[in-house]
Amino acid sequence: MDVLKNKYIYLAISGVLFFLSILLLVIPKLNLGIDMTWGIQMEYDYETWVNIESIKDKLETEKDNFLSNDNKVINNINVYRITWENTISVVVWFYNNIEEKKLEDLKIGFKSKVLDVLLHEDQTIVETKYINIGKSFWDYIKDTAFITLILAIVAITFYVTFAFSWVVSGISVLSFSMITIVTLFHDVIISSWAYIFTSMFFPEFQIDTFFVTALLTILWYSINDTIVVFDRIRSNLKRYAGKTGKDSKNLSEIINLSVTETLRRSIYTSLTLLFVLLSIFFFWPETISWFILVMMFGTLVGTYSSIFIASPILYIVNKNKKLTVYKKAVVNVEDKIVV
């Protein structure tokens, strides 16, 4: 497989997607979960069938009439039925420009209105859960998520630097570590874009702590796939770089050979994971469907980047480097350490 033949086309596609992803992350209003805002979530059990659409319409009317100083206080409402359970969930997002103590009173007031609407639909409805996210918790989650992502990327950089610190043939270890970080940002940003784009049409897909957890998982999967390809490139550099005759291969041949040797493994691993994720997405409770959707996007993007982005960039950065024969370090067994 000649992955380098159309390398600039692959890079151009990723460049356009990356640029669009940045715009989508910055320009529109994000669909944040209640743990990323000052929201509330209630769950209710019922015995008979309830009309979700009817409940949504009535709560939307209540939202528009629920004012504070003639100003709307509710940003969005979502109502959905939890799969395989006689339970419905109501999520309410409030604007965050309201004084915290006043906002708490407004939350309690609207919670009562929600219960009134539901009881009008079905007298058997019983509230089973109430989650209230305050400003302090929201700030904690936001800061922790940002710090966790940064620490994960820094740790991955150190790991790749150490793992490839004995790279051969004159290619710097920084080539592997920096390109790995580039692909990680590529995967996270584009996966986030795909998810946010989906959430524009399906408001139940929100950005919350599940979303951040999924991004961290994508980091793990992406680096795992990229390291497999890079490790095969390193092995083939040791075998073919700088040699003459039939054992001689240039850098482009080594990279193409390495990608070809790992391609089947990458595709099979990704398809297996996707089958599992699809099963969970369609048959498990909706509460984790957001996490699974991000994981599916990350699996596809991570597989693509490890093959069509990381390897071509490695070639472009090192194509003018002189490849030399790999020589193992010779250790003199008679050398002694004097203390």
CSV table of C-alpha atoms in Angstrom, one decimal:
chain,number,residue,atom,x,y,z
A,1,MET,CA,0.0,0.0,0.0
A,2,ASP,CA,1.5,3.3,-1.1
A,3,VAL,CA,0.1,5.6,1.6
A,4,LEU,CA,2.5,8.4,0.7
A,5,LYS,CA,1.4,8.7,-2.9
A,6,ASN,CA,-1.6,10.9,-2.0
A,7,LYS,CA,-0.2,12.2,1.3
A,8,TYR,CA,-1.0,15.9,0.5
A,9,ILE,CA,-4.6,15.0,-0.3
A,10,TYR,CA,-5.0,13.3,3.1
A,11,LEU,CA,-3.4,16.2,4.9
A,12,ALA,CA,-5.5,18.7,3.0
A,13,ILE,CA,-8.7,16.8,4.0
A,14,SER,CA,-7.6,16.8,7.6
A,15,GLY,CA,-6.6,20.5,7.5
A,16,VAL,CA,-10.1,21.5,6.2
A,17,LEU,CA,-11.8,19.4,8.8
A,18,PHE,CA,-9.6,20.7,11.6
A,19,PHE,CA,-10.3,24.3,10.5
A,20,LEU,CA,-14.0,23.7,10.4
A,21,SER,CA,-13.8,22.0,13.8
A,22,ILE,CA,-12.1,25.0,15.4
A,23,LEU,CA,-14.8,27.3,14.0
A,24,LEU,CA,-17.6,25.0,15.3
A,25,LEU,CA,-16.0,24.9,18.7
A,26,VAL,CA,-15.7,28.7,18.9
A,27,ILE,CA,-18.6,30.3,17.0
A,28,PRO,CA,-21.9,28.5,17.9
A,29,LYS,CA,-23.4,28.1,21.3
A,30,LEU,CA,-22.5,24.7,22.7
A,31,ASN,CA,-25.1,22.2,23.9
A,32,LEU,CA,-23.7,21.8,27.5
A,33,GLY,CA,-24.8,19.2,30.0
A,34,ILE,CA,-26.0,20.2,33.4
A,35,ASP,CA,-22.7,19.4,35.0
A,36,MET,CA,-21.1,22.0,32.7
A,37,THR,CA,-23.8,24.6,33.5
A,38,TRP,CA,-26.1,25.6,36.4
A,39,GLY,CA,-28.7,23.0,35.6
A,40,ILE,CA,-31.0,20.5,37.2
A,41,GLN,CA,-32.0,17.0,36.3
A,42,MET,CA,-35.0,15.1,37.6
A,43,GLU,CA,-36.1,11.5,37.0
A,44,TYR,CA,-39.6,10.1,37.4
A,45,ASP,CA,-40.9,6.6,37.5
A,46,TYR,CA,-44.4,5.9,36.0
A,47,GLU,CA,-46.7,2.9,35.7
A,48,THR,CA,-48.6,3.6,32.6
A,49,TRP,CA,-47.4,4.9,29.2
A,50,VAL,CA,-46.8,8.6,29.0
A,51,ASN,CA,-46.6,10.9,26.0
A,52,ILE,CA,-43.1,12.4,25.9
A,53,GLU,CA,-44.0,14.8,23.1
A,54,SER,CA,-46.9,16.2,25.0
A,55,ILE,CA,-44.8,16.6,28.1
A,56,LYS,CA,-42.1,18.5,26.1
A,57,ASP,CA,-44.7,20.9,24.6
A,58,LYS,CA,-46.2,21.7,28.0
A,59,LEU,CA,-42.8,22.3,29.6
A,60,GLU,CA,-41.7,24.5,26.7
A,61,THR,CA,-44.8,26.6,27.4
A,62,GLU,CA,-43.9,26.7,31.1
A,63,LYS,CA,-40.4,27.7,30.2
A,64,ASP,CA,-41.5,30.7,28.2
A,65,ASN,CA,-43.8,31.8,31.0
A,66,PHE,CA,-41.2,31.3,33.8
A,67,LEU,CA,-39.7,34.7,34.2
A,68,SER,CA,-37.6,36.7,36.6
A,69,ASN,CA,-37.9,40.5,36.3
A,70,ASP,CA,-39.5,40.0,32.9
A,71,ASN,CA,-36.4,38.1,31.7
A,72,LYS,CA,-36.3,34.4,30.7
A,73,VAL,CA,-34.2,32.3,33.1
A,74,ILE,CA,-34.4,28.9,31.4
A,75,ASN,CA,-32.1,28.3,28.4
A,76,ASN,CA,-33.2,24.8,27.3
A,77,ILE,CA,-35.3,21.8,28.4
A,78,ASN,CA,-34.8,18.2,27.4
A,79,VAL,CA,-37.2,15.3,28.1
A,80,TYR,CA,-36.4,11.7,27.2
A,81,ARG,CA,-37.4,8.2,28.2
A,82,ILE,CA,-34.7,5.9,29.7
A,83,THR,CA,-34.3,2.8,27.6
A,84,TRP,CA,-35.7,-0.4,29.0
A,85,GLU,CA,-37.1,1.4,32.1
A,86,ASN,CA,-40.4,3.0,33.1
A,87,THR,CA,-38.5,6.2,33.8
A,88,ILE,CA,-38.4,9.6,32.1
A,89,SER,CA,-35.7,12.2,32.7
A,90,VAL,CA,-36.2,16.0,32.6
A,91,VAL,CA,-33.1,18.2,32.2
A,92,VAL,CA,-33.3,21.9,32.6
A,93,TRP,CA,-30.6,24.4,31.7
A,94,PHE,CA,-30.6,27.9,33.2
A,95,TYR,CA,-28.8,31.0,32.1
A,96,ASN,CA,-25.7,31.6,34.1
A,97,ASN,CA,-26.1,35.4,34.4
A,98,ILE,CA,-28.3,35.1,37.5
A,99,GLU,CA,-27.2,35.6,41.1
A,100,GLU,CA,-26.6,32.2,42.6
A,101,LYS,CA,-29.0,32.4,45.6
A,102,LYS,CA,-31.8,33.7,43.4
A,103,LEU,CA,-31.1,31.0,40.9
A,104,GLU,CA,-31.5,28.3,43.5
A,105,ASP,CA,-35.0,29.6,44.4
A,106,LEU,CA,-35.9,29.6,40.7
A,107,LYS,CA,-34.8,26.0,40.3
A,108,ILE,CA,-37.0,24.8,43.2
A,109,GLY,CA,-39.9,26.8,41.7
A,110,PHE,CA,-39.6,25.2,38.2
A,111,LYS,CA,-39.1,21.8,39.7
A,112,SER,CA,-42.5,22.1,41.2
A,113,LYS,CA,-44.0,23.1,37.9
A,114,VAL,CA,-42.4,20.1,36.2
A,115,LEU,CA,-44.0,17.8,38.7
A,116,ASP,CA,-47.4,19.4,38.2
A,117,VAL,CA,-47.2,18.9,34.4
A,118,LEU,CA,-46.2,15.2,34.8
A,119,LEU,CA,-48.9,14.5,37.3
A,120,HIS,CA,-51.4,15.9,34.9
A,121,GLU,CA,-50.2,13.3,32.4
A,122,ASP,CA,-50.1,10.4,34.8
A,123,GLN,CA,-51.1,10.4,38.5
A,124,THR,CA,-48.8,7.4,39.2
A,125,ILE,CA,-45.6,9.4,38.4
A,126,VAL,CA,-43.1,9.6,41.3
A,127,GLU,CA,-39.9,11.6,41.5
A,128,THR,CA,-36.9,9.3,42.1
A,129,LYS,CA,-33.9,11.6,41.5
A,130,TYR,CA,-33.1,15.2,41.6
A,131,ILE,CA,-29.6,16.6,40.7
A,132,ASN,CA,-28.8,20.2,41.1
A,133,ILE,CA,-25.5,21.6,39.8
A,134,GLY,CA,-24.4,24.8,41.4
A,135,LYS,CA,-21.8,27.4,40.3
A,136,SER,CA,-19.0,26.1,42.4
A,137,PHE,CA,-19.3,22.5,41.1
A,138,TRP,CA,-19.6,23.8,37.6
A,139,ASP,CA,-16.3,25.7,38.0
A,140,TYR,CA,-14.6,22.7,39.5
A,141,ILE,CA,-15.7,20.4,36.7
A,142,LYS,CA,-14.6,22.9,34.0
A,143,ASP,CA,-11.2,23.5,35.5
A,144,THR,CA,-10.6,19.8,36.3
A,145,ALA,CA,-11.5,18.8,32.8
A,146,PHE,CA,-9.1,21.2,31.3
A,147,ILE,CA,-6.3,20.3,33.6
A,148,THR,CA,-6.8,16.6,33.1
A,149,LEU,CA,-6.6,16.9,29.3
A,150,ILE,CA,-3.4,18.9,29.5
A,151,LEU,CA,-1.8,16.5,32.0
A,152,ALA,CA,-2.8,13.5,29.8
A,153,ILE,CA,-1.2,15.1,26.7
A,154,VAL,CA,2.0,16.0,28.7
A,155,ALA,CA,2.3,12.5,30.1
A,156,ILE,CA,1.8,11.0,26.6
A,157,THR,CA,4.6,13.3,25.3
A,158,PHE,CA,7.0,12.0,27.9
A,159,TYR,CA,6.0,8.4,27.3
A,160,VAL,CA,6.6,8.6,23.5
A,161,THR,CA,9.9,10.4,24.1
A,162,PHE,CA,11.1,7.6,26.4
A,163,ALA,CA,9.7,4.8,24.2
A,164,PHE,CA,11.5,6.0,21.1
A,165,SER,CA,14.6,7.5,22.8
A,166,TRP,CA,16.7,4.8,21.0
A,167,VAL,CA,15.4,5.5,17.5
A,168,VAL,CA,17.8,4.7,14.8
A,169,SER,CA,19.0,5.9,11.4
A,170,GLY,CA,19.5,9.5,12.3
A,171,ILE,CA,15.7,10.3,12.8
A,172,SER,CA,15.2,12.4,15.9
A,173,VAL,CA,12.9,11.1,18.6
A,174,LEU,CA,11.2,14.5,18.5
A,175,SER,CA,9.8,13.5,15.2
A,176,PHE,CA,7.8,10.7,16.8
A,177,SER,CA,6.8,12.5,19.9
A,178,MET,CA,5.7,15.8,18.3
A,179,ILE,CA,3.9,14.0,15.4
A,180,THR,CA,2.1,11.9,18.0
A,181,ILE,CA,0.9,15.1,19.8
A,182,VAL,CA,-0.2,16.6,16.5
A,183,THR,CA,-2.3,13.5,15.7
A,184,LEU,CA,-3.8,13.6,19.2
A,185,PHE,CA,-5.0,17.2,18.8
A,186,HIS,CA,-6.2,16.2,15.3
A,187,ASP,CA,-8.3,13.3,16.7
A,188,VAL,CA,-9.7,15.2,19.7
A,189,ILE,CA,-10.7,18.3,17.8
A,190,ILE,CA,-12.3,16.6,14.8
A,191,SER,CA,-14.1,14.0,17.0
A,192,SER,CA,-15.4,17.0,19.1
A,193,TRP,CA,-16.6,18.7,15.9
A,194,ALA,CA,-18.4,15.6,14.7
A,195,TYR,CA,-20.1,15.2,18.1
A,196,ILE,CA,-21.1,18.9,18.4
A,197,PHE,CA,-22.4,18.9,14.8
A,198,THR,CA,-24.6,15.9,15.7
A,199,SER,CA,-25.8,17.7,18.9
A,200,MET,CA,-27.2,20.5,16.7
A,201,PHE,CA,-29.8,18.0,15.4
A,202,PHE,CA,-30.2,15.8,18.5
A,203,PRO,CA,-30.2,18.0,21.7
A,204,GLU,CA,-29.9,14.9,23.9
A,205,PHE,CA,-26.2,14.7,22.9
A,206,GLN,CA,-24.6,17.1,25.3
A,207,ILE,CA,-21.1,18.2,26.3
A,208,ASP,CA,-20.7,17.0,29.8
A,209,THR,CA,-18.3,14.9,32.0
A,210,PHE,CA,-19.0,11.9,29.8
A,211,PHE,CA,-17.8,13.9,26.9
A,212,VAL,CA,-14.5,14.8,28.6
A,213,THR,CA,-14.1,11.2,29.7
A,214,ALA,CA,-14.6,10.0,26.1
A,215,LEU,CA,-12.0,12.5,24.9
A,216,LEU,CA,-9.5,11.0,27.3
A,217,THR,CA,-10.3,7.6,26.1
A,218,ILE,CA,-9.8,8.7,22.5
A,219,LEU,CA,-6.4,9.9,23.5
A,220,TRP,CA,-5.6,6.4,24.7
A,221,TYR,CA,-6.9,4.7,21.6
A,222,SER,CA,-5.4,7.2,19.2
A,223,ILE,CA,-1.9,6.9,20.7
A,224,ASN,CA,-2.2,3.1,20.9
A,225,ASP,CA,-2.9,2.8,17.1
A,226,THR,CA,-0.2,5.4,16.2
A,227,ILE,CA,2.4,3.8,18.4
A,228,VAL,CA,1.8,0.4,16.7
A,229,VAL,CA,2.5,2.0,13.3
A,230,PHE,CA,5.5,4.0,14.6
A,231,ASP,CA,7.0,0.9,16.3
A,232,ARG,CA,6.8,-1.1,13.1
A,233,ILE,CA,8.5,1.8,11.2
A,234,ARG,CA,11.2,1.8,13.8
A,235,SER,CA,11.7,-1.9,13.5
A,236,ASN,CA,11.9,-1.7,9.7
A,237,LEU,CA,14.4,1.2,10.0
A,238,LYS,CA,16.7,-1.1,12.0
A,239,ARG,CA,16.3,-3.8,9.3
A,240,TYR,CA,16.6,-1.8,6.1
A,241,ALA,CA,17.9,1.7,6.7
A,242,GLY,CA,21.4,2.5,5.3
A,243,LYS,CA,22.0,-0.9,3.8
A,244,THR,CA,22.9,-1.8,0.2
A,245,GLY,CA,21.6,-4.4,-2.1
A,246,LYS,CA,18.3,-6.3,-1.8
A,247,ASP,CA,18.1,-5.3,1.9
A,248,SER,CA,18.2,-1.6,1.1
A,249,LYS,CA,15.0,0.5,1.3
A,250,ASN,CA,14.6,4.3,1.4
A,251,LEU,CA,12.4,6.0,3.9
A,252,SER,CA,9.2,6.1,1.8
A,253,GLU,CA,9.5,2.4,1.1
A,254,ILE,CA,10.0,1.7,4.8
A,255,ILE,CA,7.0,3.7,5.8
A,256,ASN,CA,4.8,2.2,3.1
A,257,LEU,CA,5.9,-1.3,4.1
A,258,SER,CA,5.2,-0.6,7.8
A,259,VAL,CA,1.8,0.8,7.2
A,260,THR,CA,0.9,-2.2,5.0
A,261,GLU,CA,2.1,-4.7,7.7
A,262,THR,CA,-0.1,-3.0,10.4
A,263,LEU,CA,-3.1,-2.1,8.2
A,264,ARG,CA,-5.0,-5.3,8.7
A,265,ARG,CA,-4.4,-5.2,12.5
A,266,SER,CA,-5.6,-1.5,12.7
A,267,ILE,CA,-8.8,-2.1,10.6
A,268,TYR,CA,-9.7,-5.3,12.5
A,269,THR,CA,-9.2,-3.7,15.9
A,270,SER,CA,-11.2,-0.7,14.9
A,271,LEU,CA,-14.1,-2.7,13.4
A,272,THR,CA,-14.2,-4.9,16.5
A,273,LEU,CA,-14.4,-1.9,18.8
A,274,LEU,CA,-17.0,-0.2,16.6
A,275,PHE,CA,-19.3,-3.3,16.7
A,276,VAL,CA,-19.2,-3.3,20.4
A,277,LEU,CA,-19.8,0.5,20.6
A,278,LEU,CA,-22.7,0.3,18.2
A,279,SER,CA,-24.3,-2.5,20.3
A,280,ILE,CA,-23.9,-0.4,23.5
A,281,PHE,CA,-25.2,2.7,21.7
A,282,PHE,CA,-28.5,1.1,20.5
A,283,PHE,CA,-29.3,-1.3,23.4
A,284,TRP,CA,-27.9,0.3,26.6
A,285,PRO,CA,-29.4,3.1,28.6
A,286,GLU,CA,-29.4,6.6,27.0
A,287,THR,CA,-27.5,8.0,29.9
A,288,ILE,CA,-24.2,6.7,28.4
A,289,SER,CA,-25.1,7.1,24.7
A,290,TRP,CA,-23.3,10.5,24.6
A,291,PHE,CA,-20.1,8.9,25.7
A,292,ILE,CA,-20.4,6.0,23.2
A,293,LEU,CA,-21.1,8.4,20.3
A,294,VAL,CA,-17.9,10.4,21.0
A,295,MET,CA,-16.0,7.1,21.2
A,296,MET,CA,-17.3,6.0,17.8
A,297,PHE,CA,-16.2,9.2,16.2
A,298,GLY,CA,-12.8,9.0,18.0
A,299,THR,CA,-12.3,5.4,16.8
A,300,LEU,CA,-12.9,6.3,13.2
A,301,VAL,CA,-10.8,9.5,13.3
A,302,GLY,CA,-8.0,7.8,15.3
A,303,THR,CA,-7.7,4.9,12.8
A,304,TYR,CA,-7.6,7.3,9.9
A,305,SER,CA,-5.0,9.6,11.5
A,306,SER,CA,-2.6,6.8,12.5
A,307,ILE,CA,-2.4,5.6,8.9
A,308,PHE,CA,-3.0,8.6,6.7
A,309,ILE,CA,-1.8,11.5,8.9
A,310,ALA,CA,1.0,10.4,11.3
A,311,SER,CA,3.0,8.4,8.7
A,312,PRO,CA,2.9,11.0,5.9
A,313,ILE,CA,4.0,13.7,8.3
A,314,LEU,CA,6.8,11.5,9.6
A,315,TYR,CA,8.0,11.2,6.0
A,316,ILE,CA,7.7,14.9,5.2
A,317,VAL,CA,9.7,15.9,8.3
A,318,ASN,CA,12.5,13.3,7.8
A,319,LYS,CA,12.6,12.8,4.0
A,320,ASN,CA,15.9,14.7,3.7
A,321,LYS,CA,17.6,12.9,6.7
A,322,LYS,CA,20.4,10.5,6.0
A,323,LEU,CA,19.6,7.0,6.9
A,324,THR,CA,22.4,5.0,8.5
A,325,VAL,CA,22.9,1.4,9.5
A,326,TYR,CA,21.6,0.5,13.0
A,327,LYS,CA,24.3,-0.5,15.3
A,328,LYS,CA,23.7,-1.9,18.8
A,329,ALA,CA,25.6,-0.4,21.6
A,330,VAL,CA,28.5,-2.6,22.7
A,331,VAL,CA,28.9,-3.1,26.4
A,332,ASN,CA,32.2,-4.3,27.9
A,333,VAL,CA,31.4,-6.9,30.5
A,334,GLU,CA,34.8,-6.1,32.2
A,335,ASP,CA,33.8,-2.5,32.9
A,336,LYS,CA,33.1,-2.0,36.6
A,337,ILE,CA,31.5,0.7,38.5
A,338,VAL,CA,33.7,2.2,41.2
A,339,VAL,CA,32.0,3.5,44.2
